[in-house]
Tab-separated table of C-alpha atoms (C1' of nucleotides) in Angstrom:
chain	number	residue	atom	x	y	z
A	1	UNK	CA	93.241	104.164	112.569
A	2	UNK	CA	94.222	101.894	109.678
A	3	UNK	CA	93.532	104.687	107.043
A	4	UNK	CA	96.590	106.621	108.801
A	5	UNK	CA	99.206	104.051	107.873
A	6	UNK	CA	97.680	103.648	104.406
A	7	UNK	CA	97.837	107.345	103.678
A	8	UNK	CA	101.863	107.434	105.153
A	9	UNK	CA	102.237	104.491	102.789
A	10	UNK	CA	101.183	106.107	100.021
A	11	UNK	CA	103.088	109.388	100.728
A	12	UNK	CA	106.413	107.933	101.792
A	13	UNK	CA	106.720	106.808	98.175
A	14	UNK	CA	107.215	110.358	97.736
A	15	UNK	CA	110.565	111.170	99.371
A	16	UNK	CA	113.093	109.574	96.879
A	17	UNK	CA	111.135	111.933	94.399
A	18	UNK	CA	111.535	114.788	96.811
A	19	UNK	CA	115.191	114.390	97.322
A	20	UNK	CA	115.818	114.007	93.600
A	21	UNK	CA	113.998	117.344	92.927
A	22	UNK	CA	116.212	119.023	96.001
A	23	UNK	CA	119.326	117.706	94.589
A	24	UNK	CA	118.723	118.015	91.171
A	25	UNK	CA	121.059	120.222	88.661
A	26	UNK	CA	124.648	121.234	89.125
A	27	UNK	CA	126.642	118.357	90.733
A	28	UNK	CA	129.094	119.268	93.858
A	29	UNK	CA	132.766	118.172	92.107
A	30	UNK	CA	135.466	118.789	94.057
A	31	UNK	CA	139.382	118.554	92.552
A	32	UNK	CA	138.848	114.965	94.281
A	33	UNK	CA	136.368	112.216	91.958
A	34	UNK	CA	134.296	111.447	94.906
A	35	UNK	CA	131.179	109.782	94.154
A	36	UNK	CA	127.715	110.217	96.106
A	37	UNK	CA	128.489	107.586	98.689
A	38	UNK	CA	132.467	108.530	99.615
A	39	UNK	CA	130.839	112.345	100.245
A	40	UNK	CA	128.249	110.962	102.079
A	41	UNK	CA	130.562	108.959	104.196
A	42	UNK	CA	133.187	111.938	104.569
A	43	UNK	CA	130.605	114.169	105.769
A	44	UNK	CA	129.349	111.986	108.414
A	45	UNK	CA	132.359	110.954	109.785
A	46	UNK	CA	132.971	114.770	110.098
A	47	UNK	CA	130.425	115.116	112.277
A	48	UNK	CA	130.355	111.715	113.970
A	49	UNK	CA	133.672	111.062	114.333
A	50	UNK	CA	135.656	107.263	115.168
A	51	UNK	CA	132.754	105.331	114.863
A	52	UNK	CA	133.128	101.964	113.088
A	53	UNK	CA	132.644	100.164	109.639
A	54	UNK	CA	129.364	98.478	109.826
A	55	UNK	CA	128.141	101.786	111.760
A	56	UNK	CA	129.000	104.286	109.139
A	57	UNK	CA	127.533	101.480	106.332
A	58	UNK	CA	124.378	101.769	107.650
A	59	UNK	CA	124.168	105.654	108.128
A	60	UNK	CA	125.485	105.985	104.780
A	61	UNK	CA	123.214	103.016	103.866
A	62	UNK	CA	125.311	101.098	102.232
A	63	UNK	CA	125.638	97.092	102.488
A	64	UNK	CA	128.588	96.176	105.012
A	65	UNK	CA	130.267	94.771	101.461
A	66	UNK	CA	129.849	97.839	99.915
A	67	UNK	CA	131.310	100.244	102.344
A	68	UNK	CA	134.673	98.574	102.346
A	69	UNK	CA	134.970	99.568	98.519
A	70	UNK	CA	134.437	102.954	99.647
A	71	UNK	CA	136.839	103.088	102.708
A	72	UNK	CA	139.103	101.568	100.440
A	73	UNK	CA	139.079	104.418	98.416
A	74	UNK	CA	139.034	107.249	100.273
A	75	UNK	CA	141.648	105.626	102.085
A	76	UNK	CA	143.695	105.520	98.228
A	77	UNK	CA	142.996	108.978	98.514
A	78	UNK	CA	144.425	110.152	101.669
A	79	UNK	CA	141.189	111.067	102.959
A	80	UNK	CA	140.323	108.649	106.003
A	81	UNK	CA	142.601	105.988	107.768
A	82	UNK	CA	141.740	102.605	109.707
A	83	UNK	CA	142.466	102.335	112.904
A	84	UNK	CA	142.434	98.957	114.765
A	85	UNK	CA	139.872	98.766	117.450
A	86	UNK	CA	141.892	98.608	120.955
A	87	UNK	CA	139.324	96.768	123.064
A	88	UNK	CA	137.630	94.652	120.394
A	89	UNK	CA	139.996	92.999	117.421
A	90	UNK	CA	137.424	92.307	115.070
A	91	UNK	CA	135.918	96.551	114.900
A	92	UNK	CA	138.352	99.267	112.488
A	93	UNK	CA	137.101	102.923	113.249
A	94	UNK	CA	137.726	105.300	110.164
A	95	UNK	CA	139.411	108.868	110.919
A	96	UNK	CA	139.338	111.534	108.885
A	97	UNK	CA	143.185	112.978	107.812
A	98	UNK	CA	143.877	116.661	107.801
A	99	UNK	CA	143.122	116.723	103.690
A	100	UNK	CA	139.878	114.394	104.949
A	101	UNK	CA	138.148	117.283	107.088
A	102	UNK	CA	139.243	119.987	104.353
A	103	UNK	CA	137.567	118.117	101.980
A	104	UNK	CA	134.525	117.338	104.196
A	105	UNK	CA	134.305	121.215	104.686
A	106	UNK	CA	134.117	122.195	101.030
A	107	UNK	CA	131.523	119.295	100.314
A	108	UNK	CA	129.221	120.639	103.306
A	109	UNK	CA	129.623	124.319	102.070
A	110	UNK	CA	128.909	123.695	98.738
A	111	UNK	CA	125.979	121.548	99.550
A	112	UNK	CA	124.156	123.881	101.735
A	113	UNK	CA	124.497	126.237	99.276
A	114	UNK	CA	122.891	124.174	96.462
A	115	UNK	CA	120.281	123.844	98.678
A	116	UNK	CA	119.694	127.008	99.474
A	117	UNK	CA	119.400	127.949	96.341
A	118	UNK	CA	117.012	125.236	95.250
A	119	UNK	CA	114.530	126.942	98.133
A	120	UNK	CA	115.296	129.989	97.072
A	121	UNK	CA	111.485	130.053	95.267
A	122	UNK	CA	109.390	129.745	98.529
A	123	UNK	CA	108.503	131.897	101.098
A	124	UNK	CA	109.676	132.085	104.759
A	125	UNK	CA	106.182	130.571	105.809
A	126	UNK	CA	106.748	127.202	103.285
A	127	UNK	CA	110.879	127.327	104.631
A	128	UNK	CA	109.482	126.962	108.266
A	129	UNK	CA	106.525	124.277	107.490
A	130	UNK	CA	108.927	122.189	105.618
A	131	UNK	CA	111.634	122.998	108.417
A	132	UNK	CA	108.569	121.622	110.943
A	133	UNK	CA	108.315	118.750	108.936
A	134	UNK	CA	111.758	117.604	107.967
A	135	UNK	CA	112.019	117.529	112.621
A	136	UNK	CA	108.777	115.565	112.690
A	137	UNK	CA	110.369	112.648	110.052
A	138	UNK	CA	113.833	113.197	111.921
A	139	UNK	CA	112.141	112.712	115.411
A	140	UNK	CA	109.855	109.830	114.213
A	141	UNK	CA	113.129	107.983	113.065
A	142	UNK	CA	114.717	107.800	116.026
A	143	UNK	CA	111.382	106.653	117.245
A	144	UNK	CA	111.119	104.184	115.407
A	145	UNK	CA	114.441	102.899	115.756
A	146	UNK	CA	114.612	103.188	119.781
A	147	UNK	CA	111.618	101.270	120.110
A	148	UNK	CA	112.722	98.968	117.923
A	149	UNK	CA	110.383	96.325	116.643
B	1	UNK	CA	116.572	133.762	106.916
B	2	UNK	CA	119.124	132.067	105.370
B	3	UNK	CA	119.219	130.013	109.008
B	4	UNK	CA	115.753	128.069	107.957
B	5	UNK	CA	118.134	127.015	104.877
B	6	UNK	CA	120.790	125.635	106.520
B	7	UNK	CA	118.557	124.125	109.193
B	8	UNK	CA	116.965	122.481	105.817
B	9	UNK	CA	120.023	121.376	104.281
B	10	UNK	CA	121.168	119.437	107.305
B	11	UNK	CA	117.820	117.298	108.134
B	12	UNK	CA	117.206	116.364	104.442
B	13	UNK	CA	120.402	114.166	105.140
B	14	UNK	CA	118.423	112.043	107.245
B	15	UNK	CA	115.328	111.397	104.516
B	16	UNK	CA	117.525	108.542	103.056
B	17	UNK	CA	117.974	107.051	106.288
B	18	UNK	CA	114.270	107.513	107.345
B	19	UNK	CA	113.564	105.243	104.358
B	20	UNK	CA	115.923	102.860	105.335
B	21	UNK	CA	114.347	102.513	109.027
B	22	UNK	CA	110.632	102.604	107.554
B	23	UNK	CA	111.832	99.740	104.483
B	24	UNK	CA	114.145	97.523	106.750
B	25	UNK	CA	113.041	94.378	107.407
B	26	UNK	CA	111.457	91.395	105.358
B	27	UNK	CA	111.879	91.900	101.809
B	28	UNK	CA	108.487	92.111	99.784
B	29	UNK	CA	109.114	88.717	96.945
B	30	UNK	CA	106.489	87.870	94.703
B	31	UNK	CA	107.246	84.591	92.795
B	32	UNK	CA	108.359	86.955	89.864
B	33	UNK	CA	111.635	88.402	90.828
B	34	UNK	CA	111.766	91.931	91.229
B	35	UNK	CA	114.148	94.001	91.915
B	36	UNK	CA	113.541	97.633	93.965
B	37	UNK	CA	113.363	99.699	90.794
B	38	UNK	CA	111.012	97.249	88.750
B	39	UNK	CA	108.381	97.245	91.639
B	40	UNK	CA	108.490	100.885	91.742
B	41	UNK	CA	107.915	101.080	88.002
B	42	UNK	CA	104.893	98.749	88.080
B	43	UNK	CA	103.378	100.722	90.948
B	44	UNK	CA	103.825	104.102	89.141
B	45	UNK	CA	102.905	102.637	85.956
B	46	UNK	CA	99.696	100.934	87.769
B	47	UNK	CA	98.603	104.548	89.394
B	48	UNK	CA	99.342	106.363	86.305
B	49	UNK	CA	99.228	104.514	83.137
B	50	UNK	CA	99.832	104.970	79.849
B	51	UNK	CA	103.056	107.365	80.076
B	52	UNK	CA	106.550	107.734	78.777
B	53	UNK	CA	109.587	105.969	79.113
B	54	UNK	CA	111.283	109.122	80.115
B	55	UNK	CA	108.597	110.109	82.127
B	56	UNK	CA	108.455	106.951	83.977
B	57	UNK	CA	112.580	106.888	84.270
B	58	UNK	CA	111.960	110.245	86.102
B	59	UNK	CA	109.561	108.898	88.553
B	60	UNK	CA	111.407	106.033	89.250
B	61	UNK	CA	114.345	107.897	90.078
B	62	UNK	CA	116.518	106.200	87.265
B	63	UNK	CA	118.678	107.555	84.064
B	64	UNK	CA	116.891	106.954	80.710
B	65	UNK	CA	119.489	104.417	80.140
B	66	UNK	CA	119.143	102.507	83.263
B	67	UNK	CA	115.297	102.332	82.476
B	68	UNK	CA	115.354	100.753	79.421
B	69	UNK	CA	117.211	97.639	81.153
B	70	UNK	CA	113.970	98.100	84.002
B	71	UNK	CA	111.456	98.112	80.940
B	72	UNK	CA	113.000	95.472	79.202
B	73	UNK	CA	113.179	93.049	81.725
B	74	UNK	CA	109.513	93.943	82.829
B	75	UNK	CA	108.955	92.928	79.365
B	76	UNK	CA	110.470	89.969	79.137
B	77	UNK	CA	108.254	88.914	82.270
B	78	UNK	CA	105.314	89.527	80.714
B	79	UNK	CA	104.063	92.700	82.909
B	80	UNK	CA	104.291	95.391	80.703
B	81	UNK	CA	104.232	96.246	77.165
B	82	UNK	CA	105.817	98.794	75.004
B	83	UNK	CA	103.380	100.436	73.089
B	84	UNK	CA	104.664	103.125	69.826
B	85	UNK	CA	103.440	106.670	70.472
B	86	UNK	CA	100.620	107.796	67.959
B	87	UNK	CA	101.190	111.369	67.776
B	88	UNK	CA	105.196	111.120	68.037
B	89	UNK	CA	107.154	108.182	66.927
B	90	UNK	CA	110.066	109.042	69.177
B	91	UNK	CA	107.972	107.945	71.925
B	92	UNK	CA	107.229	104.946	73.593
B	93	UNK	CA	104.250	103.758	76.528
B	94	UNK	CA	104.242	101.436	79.042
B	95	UNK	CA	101.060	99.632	79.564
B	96	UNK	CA	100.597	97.009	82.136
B	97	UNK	CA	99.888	93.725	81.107
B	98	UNK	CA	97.121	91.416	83.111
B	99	UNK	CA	99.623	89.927	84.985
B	100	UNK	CA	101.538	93.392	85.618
B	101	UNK	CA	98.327	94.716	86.785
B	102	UNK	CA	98.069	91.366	88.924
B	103	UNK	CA	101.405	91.850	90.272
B	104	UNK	CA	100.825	95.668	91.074
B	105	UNK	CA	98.078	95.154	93.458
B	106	UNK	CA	100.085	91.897	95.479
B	107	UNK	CA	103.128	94.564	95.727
B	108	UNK	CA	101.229	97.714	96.863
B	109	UNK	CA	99.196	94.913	99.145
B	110	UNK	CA	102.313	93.731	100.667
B	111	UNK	CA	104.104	96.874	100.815
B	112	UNK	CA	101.338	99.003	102.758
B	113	UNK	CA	101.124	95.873	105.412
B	114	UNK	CA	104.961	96.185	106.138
B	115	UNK	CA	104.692	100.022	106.320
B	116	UNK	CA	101.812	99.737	109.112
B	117	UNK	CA	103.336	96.972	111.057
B	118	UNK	CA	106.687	99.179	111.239
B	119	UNK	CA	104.043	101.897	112.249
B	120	UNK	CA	102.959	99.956	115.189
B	121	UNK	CA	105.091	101.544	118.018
B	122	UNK	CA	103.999	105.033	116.869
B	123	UNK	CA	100.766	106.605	118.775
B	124	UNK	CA	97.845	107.584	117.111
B	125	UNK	CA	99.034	111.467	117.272
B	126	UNK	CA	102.420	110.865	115.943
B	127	UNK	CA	100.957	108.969	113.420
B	128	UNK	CA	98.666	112.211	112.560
B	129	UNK	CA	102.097	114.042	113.061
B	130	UNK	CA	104.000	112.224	110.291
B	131	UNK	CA	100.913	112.218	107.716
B	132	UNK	CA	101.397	115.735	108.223
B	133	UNK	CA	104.648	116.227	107.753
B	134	UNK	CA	104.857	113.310	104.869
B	135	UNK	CA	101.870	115.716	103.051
B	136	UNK	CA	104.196	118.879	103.141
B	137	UNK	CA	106.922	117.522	101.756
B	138	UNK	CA	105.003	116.542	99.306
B	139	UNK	CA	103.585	119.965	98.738
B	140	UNK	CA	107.100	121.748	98.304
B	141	UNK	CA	107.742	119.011	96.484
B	142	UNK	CA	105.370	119.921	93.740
B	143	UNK	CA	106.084	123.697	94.725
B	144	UNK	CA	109.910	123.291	93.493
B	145	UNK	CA	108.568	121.331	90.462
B	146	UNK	CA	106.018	123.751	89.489
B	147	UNK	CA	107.856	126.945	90.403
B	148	UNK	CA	110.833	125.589	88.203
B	149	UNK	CA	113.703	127.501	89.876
C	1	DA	C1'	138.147	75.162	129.415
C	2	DT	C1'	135.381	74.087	125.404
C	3	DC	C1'	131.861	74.323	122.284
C	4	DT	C1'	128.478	76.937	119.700
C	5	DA	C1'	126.707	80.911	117.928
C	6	DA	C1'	127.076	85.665	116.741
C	7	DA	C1'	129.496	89.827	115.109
C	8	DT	C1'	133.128	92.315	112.210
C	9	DG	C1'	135.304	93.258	108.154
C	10	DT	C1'	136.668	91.441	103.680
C	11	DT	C1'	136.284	89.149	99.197
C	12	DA	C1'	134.379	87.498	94.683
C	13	DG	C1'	131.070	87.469	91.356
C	14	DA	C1'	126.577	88.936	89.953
C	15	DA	C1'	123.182	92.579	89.530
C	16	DT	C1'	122.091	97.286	89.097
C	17	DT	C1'	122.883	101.921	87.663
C	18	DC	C1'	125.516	105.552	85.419
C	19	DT	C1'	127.673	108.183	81.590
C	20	DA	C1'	128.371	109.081	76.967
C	21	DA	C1'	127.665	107.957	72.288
C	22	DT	C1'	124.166	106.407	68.707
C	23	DT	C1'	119.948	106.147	65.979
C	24	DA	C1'	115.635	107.803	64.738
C	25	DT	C1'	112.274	111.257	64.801
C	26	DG	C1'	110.448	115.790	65.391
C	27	DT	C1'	110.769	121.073	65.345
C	28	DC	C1'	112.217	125.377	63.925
C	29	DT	C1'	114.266	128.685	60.870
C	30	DA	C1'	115.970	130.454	56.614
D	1	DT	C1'	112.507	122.202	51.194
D	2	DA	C1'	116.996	121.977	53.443
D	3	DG	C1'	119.764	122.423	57.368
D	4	DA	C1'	120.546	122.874	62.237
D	5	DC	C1'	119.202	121.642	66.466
D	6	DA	C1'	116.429	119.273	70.077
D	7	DT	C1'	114.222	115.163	71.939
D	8	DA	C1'	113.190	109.927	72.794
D	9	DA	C1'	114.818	105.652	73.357
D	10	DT	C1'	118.583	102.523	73.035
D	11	DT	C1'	123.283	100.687	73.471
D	12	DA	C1'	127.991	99.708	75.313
D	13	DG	C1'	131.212	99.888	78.717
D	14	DA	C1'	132.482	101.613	83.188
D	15	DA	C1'	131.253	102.463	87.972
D	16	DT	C1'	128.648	101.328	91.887
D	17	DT	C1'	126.184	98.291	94.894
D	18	DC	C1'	124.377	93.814	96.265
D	19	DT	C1'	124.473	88.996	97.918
D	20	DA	C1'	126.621	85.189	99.744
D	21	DA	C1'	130.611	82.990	101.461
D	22	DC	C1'	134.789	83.485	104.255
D	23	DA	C1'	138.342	84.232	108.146
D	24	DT	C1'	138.909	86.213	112.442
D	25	DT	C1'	137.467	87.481	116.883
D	26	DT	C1'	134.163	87.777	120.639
D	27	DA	C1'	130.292	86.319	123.795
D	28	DG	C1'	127.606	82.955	126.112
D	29	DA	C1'	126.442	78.465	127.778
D	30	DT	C1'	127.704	74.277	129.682
DNA sequence: ATCTAAATGTTAGAATTCTAATTATGTCTA
DNA sequence: TAGACATAATTAGAATTCTAACATTTAGAT
């Protein structure tokens, strides 16, 4: 029914607020300046390893132009290197260094921490429906993107 | 458990990039040329009128500072206007104009067509599954807010 | 083989947003 | 009332991100 996607519309407008109220309050500052974006990118290429450029721009959603700034710098700061792609010329996958996955490790601790301590005021019933519902968005993503459009 | 947390902390990663998926695609221009944060404002403003600067900078997601530039430019377009608080001089509203109100209603026309056209490959029940979930998130949203922490 | 079109990463300049300081007003206490 | 402190909006300059154009490399068609 047409009333379903109007109501989604109207409650997707919702989630930048909902992240801002999650995230809000104490900052997570490393030794390191790294802004939003470079711990963003850090922290997936710790998990998604040797990918390249234009792939991690997007997951970190970032505009192609944009990203390079931030490889650039982390790569000023010893935390991720280019390497050349070996069957295609044009692709550079970013590694993480040794100081790269320390740092990705501290910036995933103290983040899950923060957030644990933002939900710290609701019950195990409201953890487990927004659990429920943070899958359903994750699963409808990957929907969405598979059967592409 | 302080698993539900962690389980938590690791899908609200994805939120930004749900956004991305759902938003991708055509861009939603009016003749007037808006940027992301100015459409937002005029939305919020046109749902809830009559409110504060700050209050508005918090919905939007912005700093104080960065809102002004938003208001001002809204202003100089002729789709808002600043009107002195009664009560408190500090303060300032934002009224829509007629054209604001105009431009409002093509936006959130516009907007909730691309949202249900990038619904299209969903069935009926996963669209009743992400209502669902969008609704709880919006709950816990308020929840955080309310509860303070 | 050659031509055309597409993809990758980069660059430059503009647009947007952030942080910190500033001004003006309001509130609270002594 | 005076003084100290908090709040609202603005400003200025720095940081971040965007858009569009570019050079290089690849893929596909003829």
């Amino acid at each position: 029914m047409s009333n379903q996607r109007e109501a989604i519309a109207n409650l997707v407008v919702f989630l930048p607020m909902f992240m801002g109220t999650l995230l809000e309050g104490k900052r997570i500052n490393t030794k390191l300046r790294l802004n939003y974006s470079e711990k963003r990118t850090l922290m997936y290429i710790y998990n998604h390893g040797g990918r390249t450029m234009t792939e991690y721009s997007k997951r970190v959603g970032l505009a192609r132009g944009s990203f390079t700034t931030v490889a650039d710098s982390l790569e000023d700061k010893g935390l991720v290197g280019r390497v050349p792609g070996a069957d295609d010329r044009r692709k550079c996958m970013l590694v993480l260094t040794e100081a790269g996955k320390e740092a990705a490790r501290e910036i995933d601790s103290r983040f899950k921490k923060h957030i644990a301590a933002r939900l710290n005021c609701l019950t195990e019933e409201e953890l487990e429906d927004l659990k429920n519902a943070l899958v359903t968005i994750e699963t409808t993503r990957e929907k969405l993107r598979d059967r592409g459009n």
